[in-house]
Coordinates of C-alpha atoms and ligand atoms in Angstrom, one line a residue:
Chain A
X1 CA -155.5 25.7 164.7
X2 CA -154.8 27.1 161.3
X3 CA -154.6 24.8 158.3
X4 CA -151.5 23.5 157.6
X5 CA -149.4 24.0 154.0
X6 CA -149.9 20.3 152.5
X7 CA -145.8 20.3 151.9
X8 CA -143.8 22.5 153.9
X9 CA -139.8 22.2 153.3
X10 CA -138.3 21.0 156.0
X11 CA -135.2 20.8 155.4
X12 CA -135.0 24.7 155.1
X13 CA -136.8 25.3 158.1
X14 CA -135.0 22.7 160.7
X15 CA -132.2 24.2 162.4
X16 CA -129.2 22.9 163.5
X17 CA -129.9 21.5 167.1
X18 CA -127.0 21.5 169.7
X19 CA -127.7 20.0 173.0
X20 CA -126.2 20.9 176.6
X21 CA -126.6 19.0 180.0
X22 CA -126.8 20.8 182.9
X23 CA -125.7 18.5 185.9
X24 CA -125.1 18.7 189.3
X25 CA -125.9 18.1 192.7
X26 CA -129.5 18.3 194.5
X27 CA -130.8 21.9 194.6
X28 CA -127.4 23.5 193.0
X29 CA -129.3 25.3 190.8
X30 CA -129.7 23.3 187.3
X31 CA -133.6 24.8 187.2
X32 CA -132.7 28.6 187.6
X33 CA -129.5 28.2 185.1
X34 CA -131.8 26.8 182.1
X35 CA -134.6 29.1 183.4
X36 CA -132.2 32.2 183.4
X37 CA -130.9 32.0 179.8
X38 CA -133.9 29.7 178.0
X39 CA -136.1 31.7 176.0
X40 CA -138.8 29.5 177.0
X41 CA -140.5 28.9 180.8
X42 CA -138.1 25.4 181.7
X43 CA -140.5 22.7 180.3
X44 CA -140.5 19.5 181.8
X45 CA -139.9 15.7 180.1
X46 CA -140.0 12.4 181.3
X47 CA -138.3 9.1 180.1
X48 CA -138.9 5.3 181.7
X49 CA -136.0 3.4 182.5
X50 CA -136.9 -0.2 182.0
X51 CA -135.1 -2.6 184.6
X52 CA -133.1 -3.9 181.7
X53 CA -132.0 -0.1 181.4
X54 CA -131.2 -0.2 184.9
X55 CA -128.9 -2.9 184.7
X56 CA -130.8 -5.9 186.3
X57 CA -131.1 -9.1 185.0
X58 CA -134.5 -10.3 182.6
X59 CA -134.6 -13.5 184.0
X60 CA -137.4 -12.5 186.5
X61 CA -141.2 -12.7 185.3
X62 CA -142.9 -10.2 183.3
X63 CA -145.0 -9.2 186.2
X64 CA -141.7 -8.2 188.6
X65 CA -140.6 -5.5 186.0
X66 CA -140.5 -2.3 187.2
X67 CA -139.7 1.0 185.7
X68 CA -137.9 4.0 187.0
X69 CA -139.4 7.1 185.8
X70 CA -136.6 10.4 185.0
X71 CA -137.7 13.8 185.1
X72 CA -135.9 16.8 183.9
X73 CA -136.6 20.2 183.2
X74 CA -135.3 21.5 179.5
X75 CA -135.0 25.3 178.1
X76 CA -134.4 26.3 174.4
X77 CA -132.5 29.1 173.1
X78 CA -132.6 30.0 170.1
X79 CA -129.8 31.8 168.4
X80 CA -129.2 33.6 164.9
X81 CA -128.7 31.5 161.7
X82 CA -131.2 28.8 162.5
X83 CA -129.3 27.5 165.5
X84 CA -130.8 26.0 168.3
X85 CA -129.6 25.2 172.0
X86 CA -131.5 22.7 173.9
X87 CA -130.3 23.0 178.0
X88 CA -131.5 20.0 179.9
X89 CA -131.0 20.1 183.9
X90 CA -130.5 16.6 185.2
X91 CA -132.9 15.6 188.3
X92 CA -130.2 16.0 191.3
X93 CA -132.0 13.7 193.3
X94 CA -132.6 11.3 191.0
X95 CA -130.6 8.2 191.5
X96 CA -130.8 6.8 188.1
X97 CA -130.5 9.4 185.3
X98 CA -127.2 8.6 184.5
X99 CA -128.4 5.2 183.2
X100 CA -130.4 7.6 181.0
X101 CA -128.5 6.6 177.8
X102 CA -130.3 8.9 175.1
X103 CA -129.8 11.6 177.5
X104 CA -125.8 12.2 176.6
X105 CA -125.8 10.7 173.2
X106 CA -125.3 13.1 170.6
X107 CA -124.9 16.0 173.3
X108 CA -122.1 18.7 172.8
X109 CA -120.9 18.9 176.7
X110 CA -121.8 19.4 179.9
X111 CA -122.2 21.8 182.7
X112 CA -121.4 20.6 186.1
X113 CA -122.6 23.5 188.8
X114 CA -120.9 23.0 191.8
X115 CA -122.3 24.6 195.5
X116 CA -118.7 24.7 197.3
X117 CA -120.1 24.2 200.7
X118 CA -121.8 20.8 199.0
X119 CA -118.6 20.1 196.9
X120 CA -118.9 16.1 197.0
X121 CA -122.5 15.9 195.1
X122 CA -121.6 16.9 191.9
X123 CA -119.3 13.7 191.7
X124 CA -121.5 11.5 190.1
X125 CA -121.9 13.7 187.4
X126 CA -117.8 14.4 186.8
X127 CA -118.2 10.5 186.6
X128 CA -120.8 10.5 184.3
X129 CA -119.3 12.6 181.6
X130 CA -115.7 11.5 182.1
X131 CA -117.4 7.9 181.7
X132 CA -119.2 9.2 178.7
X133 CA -116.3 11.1 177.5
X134 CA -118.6 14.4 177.0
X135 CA -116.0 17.7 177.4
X136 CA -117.7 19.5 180.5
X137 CA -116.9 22.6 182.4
X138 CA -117.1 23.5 186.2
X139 CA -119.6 25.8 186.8
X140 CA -119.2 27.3 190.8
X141 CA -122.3 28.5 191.7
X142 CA -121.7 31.4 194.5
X143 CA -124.7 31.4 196.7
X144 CA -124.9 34.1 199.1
X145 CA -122.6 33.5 202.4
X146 CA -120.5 30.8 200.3
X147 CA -116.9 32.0 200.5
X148 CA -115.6 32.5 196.6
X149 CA -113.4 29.4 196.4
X150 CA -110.0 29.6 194.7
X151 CA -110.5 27.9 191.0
X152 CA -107.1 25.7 191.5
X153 CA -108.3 24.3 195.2
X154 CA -111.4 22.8 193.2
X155 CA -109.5 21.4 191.1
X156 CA -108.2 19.3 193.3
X157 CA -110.6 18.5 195.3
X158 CA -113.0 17.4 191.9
X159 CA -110.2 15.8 191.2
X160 CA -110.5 17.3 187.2
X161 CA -107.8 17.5 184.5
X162 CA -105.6 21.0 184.8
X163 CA -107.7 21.8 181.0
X164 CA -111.2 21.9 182.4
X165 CA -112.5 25.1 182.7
X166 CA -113.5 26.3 186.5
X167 CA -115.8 29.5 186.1
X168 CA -118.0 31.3 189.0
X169 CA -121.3 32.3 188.2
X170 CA -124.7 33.4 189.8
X171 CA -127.1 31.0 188.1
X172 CA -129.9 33.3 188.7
X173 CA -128.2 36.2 186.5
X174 CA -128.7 35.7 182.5
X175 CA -125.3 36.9 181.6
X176 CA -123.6 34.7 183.7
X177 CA -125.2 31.9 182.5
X178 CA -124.6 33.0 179.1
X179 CA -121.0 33.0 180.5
X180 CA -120.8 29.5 181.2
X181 CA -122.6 28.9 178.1
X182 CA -119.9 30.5 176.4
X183 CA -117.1 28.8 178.2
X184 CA -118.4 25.3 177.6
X185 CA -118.8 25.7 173.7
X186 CA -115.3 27.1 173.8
X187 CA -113.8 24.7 175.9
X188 CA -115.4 22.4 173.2
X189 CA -113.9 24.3 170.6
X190 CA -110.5 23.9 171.9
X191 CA -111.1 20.6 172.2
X192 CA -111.8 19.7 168.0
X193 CA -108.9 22.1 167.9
X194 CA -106.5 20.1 169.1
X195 CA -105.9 16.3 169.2
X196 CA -107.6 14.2 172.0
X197 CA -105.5 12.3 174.4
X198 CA -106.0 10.1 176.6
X199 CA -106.2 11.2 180.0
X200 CA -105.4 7.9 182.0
X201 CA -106.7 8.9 185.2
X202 CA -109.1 5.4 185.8
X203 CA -106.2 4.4 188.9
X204 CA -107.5 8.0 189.9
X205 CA -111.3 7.3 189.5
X206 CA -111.3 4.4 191.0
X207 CA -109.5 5.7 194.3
X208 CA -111.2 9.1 194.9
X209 CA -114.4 10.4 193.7
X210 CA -116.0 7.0 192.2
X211 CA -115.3 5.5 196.4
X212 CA -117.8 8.0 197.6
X213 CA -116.3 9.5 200.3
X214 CA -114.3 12.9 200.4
X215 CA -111.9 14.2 198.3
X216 CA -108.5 13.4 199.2
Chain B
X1 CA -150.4 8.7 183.4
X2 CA -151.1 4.7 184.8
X3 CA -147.9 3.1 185.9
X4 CA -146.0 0.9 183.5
X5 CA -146.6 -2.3 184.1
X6 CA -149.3 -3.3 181.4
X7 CA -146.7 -1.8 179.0
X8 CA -143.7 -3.7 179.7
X9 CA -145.8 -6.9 178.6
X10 CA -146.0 -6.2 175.2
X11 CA -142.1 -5.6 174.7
X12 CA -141.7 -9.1 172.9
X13 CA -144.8 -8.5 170.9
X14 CA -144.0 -8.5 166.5
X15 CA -143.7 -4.8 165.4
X16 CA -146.0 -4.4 162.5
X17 CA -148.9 -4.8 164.4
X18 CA -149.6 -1.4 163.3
X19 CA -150.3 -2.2 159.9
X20 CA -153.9 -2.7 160.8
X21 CA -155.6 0.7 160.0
X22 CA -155.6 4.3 162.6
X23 CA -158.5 2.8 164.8
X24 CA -155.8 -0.2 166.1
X25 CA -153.0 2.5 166.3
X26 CA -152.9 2.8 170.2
X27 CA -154.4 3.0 173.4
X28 CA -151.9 5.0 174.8
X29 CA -151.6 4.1 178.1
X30 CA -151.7 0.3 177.5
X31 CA -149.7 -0.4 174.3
X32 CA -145.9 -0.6 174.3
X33 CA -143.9 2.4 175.0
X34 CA -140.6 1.2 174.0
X35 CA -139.8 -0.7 171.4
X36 CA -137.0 -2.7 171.3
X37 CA -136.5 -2.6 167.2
X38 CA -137.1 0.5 166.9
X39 CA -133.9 3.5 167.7
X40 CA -135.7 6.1 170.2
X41 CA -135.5 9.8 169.2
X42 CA -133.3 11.6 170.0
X43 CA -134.5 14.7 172.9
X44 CA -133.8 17.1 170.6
X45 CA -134.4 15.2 167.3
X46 CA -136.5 18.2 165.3
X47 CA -140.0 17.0 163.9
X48 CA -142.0 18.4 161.4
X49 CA -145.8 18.0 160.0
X50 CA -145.8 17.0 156.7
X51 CA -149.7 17.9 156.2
X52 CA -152.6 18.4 158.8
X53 CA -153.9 15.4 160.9
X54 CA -156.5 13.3 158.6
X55 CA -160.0 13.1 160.4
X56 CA -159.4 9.6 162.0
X57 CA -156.1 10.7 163.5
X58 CA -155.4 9.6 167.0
X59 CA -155.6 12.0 169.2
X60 CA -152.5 12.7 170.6
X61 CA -150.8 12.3 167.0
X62 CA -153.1 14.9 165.7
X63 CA -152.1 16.9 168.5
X64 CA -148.4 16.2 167.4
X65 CA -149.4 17.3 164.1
X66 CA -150.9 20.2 165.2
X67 CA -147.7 21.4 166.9
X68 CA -145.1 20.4 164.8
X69 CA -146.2 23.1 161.9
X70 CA -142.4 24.7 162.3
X71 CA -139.9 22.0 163.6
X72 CA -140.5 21.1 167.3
X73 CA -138.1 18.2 169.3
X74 CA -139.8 15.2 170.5
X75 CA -138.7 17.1 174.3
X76 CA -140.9 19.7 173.8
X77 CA -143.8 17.7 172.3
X78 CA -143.5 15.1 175.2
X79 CA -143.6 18.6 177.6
X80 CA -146.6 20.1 176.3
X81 CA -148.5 16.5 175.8
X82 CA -147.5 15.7 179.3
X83 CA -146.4 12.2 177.8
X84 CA -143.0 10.4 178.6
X85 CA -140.7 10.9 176.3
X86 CA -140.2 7.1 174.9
X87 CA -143.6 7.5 174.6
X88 CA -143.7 10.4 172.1
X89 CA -140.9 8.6 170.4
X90 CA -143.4 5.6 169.7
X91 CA -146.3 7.7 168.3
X92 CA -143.6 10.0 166.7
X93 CA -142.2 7.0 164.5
X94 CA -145.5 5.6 163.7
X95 CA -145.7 8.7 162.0
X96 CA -142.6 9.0 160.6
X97 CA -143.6 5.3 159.1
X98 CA -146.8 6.7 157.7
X99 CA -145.3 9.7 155.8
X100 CA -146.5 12.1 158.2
X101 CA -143.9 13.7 159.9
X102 CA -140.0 14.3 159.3
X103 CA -137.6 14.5 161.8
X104 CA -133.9 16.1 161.3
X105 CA -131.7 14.0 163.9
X106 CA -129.0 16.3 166.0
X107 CA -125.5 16.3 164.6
X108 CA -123.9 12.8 165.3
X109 CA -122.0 11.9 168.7
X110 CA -119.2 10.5 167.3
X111 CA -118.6 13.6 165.3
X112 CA -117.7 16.9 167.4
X113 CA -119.4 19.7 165.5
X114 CA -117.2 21.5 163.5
X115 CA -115.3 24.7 164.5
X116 CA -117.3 27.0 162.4
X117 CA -120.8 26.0 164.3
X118 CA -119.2 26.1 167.5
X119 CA -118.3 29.8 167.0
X120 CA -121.4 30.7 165.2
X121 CA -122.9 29.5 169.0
X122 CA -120.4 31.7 170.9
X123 CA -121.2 34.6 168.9
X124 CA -125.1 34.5 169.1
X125 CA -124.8 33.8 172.9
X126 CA -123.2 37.1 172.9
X127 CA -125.3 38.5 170.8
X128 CA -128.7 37.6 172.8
Ligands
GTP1 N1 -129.1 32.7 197.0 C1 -129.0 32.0 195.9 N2 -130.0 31.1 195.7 C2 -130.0 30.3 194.6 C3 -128.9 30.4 193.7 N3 -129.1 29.5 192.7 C4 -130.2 28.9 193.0 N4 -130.8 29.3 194.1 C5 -132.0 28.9 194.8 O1 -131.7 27.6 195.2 C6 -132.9 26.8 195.1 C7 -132.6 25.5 194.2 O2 -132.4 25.9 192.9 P1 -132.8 25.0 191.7 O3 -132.5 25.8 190.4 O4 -134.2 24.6 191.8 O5 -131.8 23.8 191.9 P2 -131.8 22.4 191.1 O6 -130.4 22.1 190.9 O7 -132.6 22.5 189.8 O8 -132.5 21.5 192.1 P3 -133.0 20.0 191.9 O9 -133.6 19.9 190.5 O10 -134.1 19.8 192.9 O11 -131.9 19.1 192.1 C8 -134.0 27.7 194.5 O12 -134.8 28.2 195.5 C9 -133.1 28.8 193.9 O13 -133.8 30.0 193.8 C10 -127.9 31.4 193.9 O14 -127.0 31.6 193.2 N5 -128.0 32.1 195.1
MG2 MG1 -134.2 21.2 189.2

């Protein structure tokens, strides 16, 4: 390793960091989106969800603690004017990374890639972010022999306000995960652009997607 | 990596503890890995070296050293260290404590970045 300059400025040199979640069901294809548009092979990251984390009561004895551990798989892309995107794939068949709290905070939005065939598994996460209030898109991820799926009959079946953006894409193509990219931070964009309101869908919630079963 | 029980037993354990000199810094896979008083990094929370490790460094914060010559987030140092990431947060804020490293947080959550970042990020995606 080369010697290092005693005091480097850092505040020149750190770019503005923007982070993305990729989400979605199991195998949807959260690994070959980041991997597609990162500049970097996907890395891989761990946290440990303590059982307080996981919502369980510390009355129980030091030894019965457990901890969950969370992989995900991150890419980085690095645009002009010292900006940075940071793409992070949730596990899909992880039960417990939405208890993942650092995972969302500070994040500008969310990418929910949807297999049509498979519609029901990206629920959890259009919970997670509408719990979290993170601005997300709809990413529909056309695997081969999956019918293209009208963007309006997803919407009702995902149950999703009429302003969330529904996009197909082939997750293994660069430009078209660019394209969702794009869509998100746009989406976001018209978002700061105009006043949030309230979307008073919890009666909603509560009846459909959050019961588990199918789409009504 | 061991499993985490050893570590949870130290979560009620005073936080100085530290102050005792680099050769009490850690044992990595027995000390605590998260710290109740302390706010984890961020994933994407930007560190930089301040200087080069000192010969007595612990090894993995040497290594962190090492890496972080241009700003590197505590998601890619717990990638290539193979460590979990509360855990980098740990050894990252030991350093920040000793003057070491800085760190440049991500914009805040509360805060939607502004218009003019959000089409700086549309136009480089189309540009790359
Ligand atoms: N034919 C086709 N295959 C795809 C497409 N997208 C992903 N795959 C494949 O589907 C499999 C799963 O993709 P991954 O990217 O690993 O999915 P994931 O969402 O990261 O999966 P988990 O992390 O395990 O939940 C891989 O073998 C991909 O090559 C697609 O658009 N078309
Ligand atoms: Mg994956």
């Amino acid at each position: 390793m080369d010697p290092q300059p005693p005091e480097p400025a850092p505040d020149a040199a750190a770019p503005l960091v923007i982070k993305i979640l990729i989400a979605g069901g199991f195998g949807v294809g959260k690994t070959t989106l980041v991997g597609a548009v990162s500049d970097i092979q996907p890395l891989r990251t761990e946290a440990r969800l303590s059982d307080r984390s996981l919502g369980v009561d510390d009355t129980s004895g030091v030894d019965q603690k457990s901890t969950t551990t969370v992989a995900m798989d991150f890419g980085r892309i690095t645009l002009h004017d010292g900006l940075v995107l940071y793409l992070f794939g949730t596990p899909g068949q992880e039960r417990f990374w939405f208890m993942w709290d650092e995972l969302a905070s500070g994040a500008l939005g969310g990418v929910v890639l949807v297999d049509t065939r498979r519609l029901e598994e990206c629920f959890p996460a259009i919970d997670y972010f509408e719990r979290r209030r993170l601005p997300f898109i709809v990413a529909v991820n056309g695997f081969d022999g999956a019918a293209a799926h009208d963007a309006e009959k997803i919407r009702v079946a995902l149950d999703i306000a009429p302003d969330i953006p529904i996009v197909q894409c082939d997750v293994r193509e660069r430009s078209s995960g660019k394209h969702v990219l794009v869509t998100l931070v746009e989406h976001v964009l018209t978002l700061t652009t105009k006043p949030r309101r309230a979307t008073g869908r919890s009666a909603v919630l509560a009846t459909g997607r959050s019961g588990g079963c199918s789409p009504p | 990596m061991s499993d985490g029980d050893s570590s949870d037993k130290d979560r009620g354990a005073p936080r100085r503890w530290a102050e005792g000199g680099p050769e009490r810094l850690y044992v990595v896979t027995g000390g605590r890995n998260r710290p109740a008083e302390r706010v984890a990094l961020d994933l994407v929370a930007l560190i930089v070296a301040r200087g080069a490790p000192g010969p007595g460094a612990h090894p993995e914060q040497a290594a962190i050293l090492r890496m972080c010559t241009n700003p590197l987030s505590v998601a890619e140092i717990s990638a290539y260290l193979s460590l979990p990431a509360s855990m980098v947060s740990v050894l990252v804020g030991d350093l920040i404590d000793g003057g070491q490293v800085e760190v440049r947080a991500p914009a805040s959550a509360a805060a939607l970045p502004q218009a003019a970042v959000l089409e700086a990020v549309i136009d480089g995606l189309s540009r790359i």
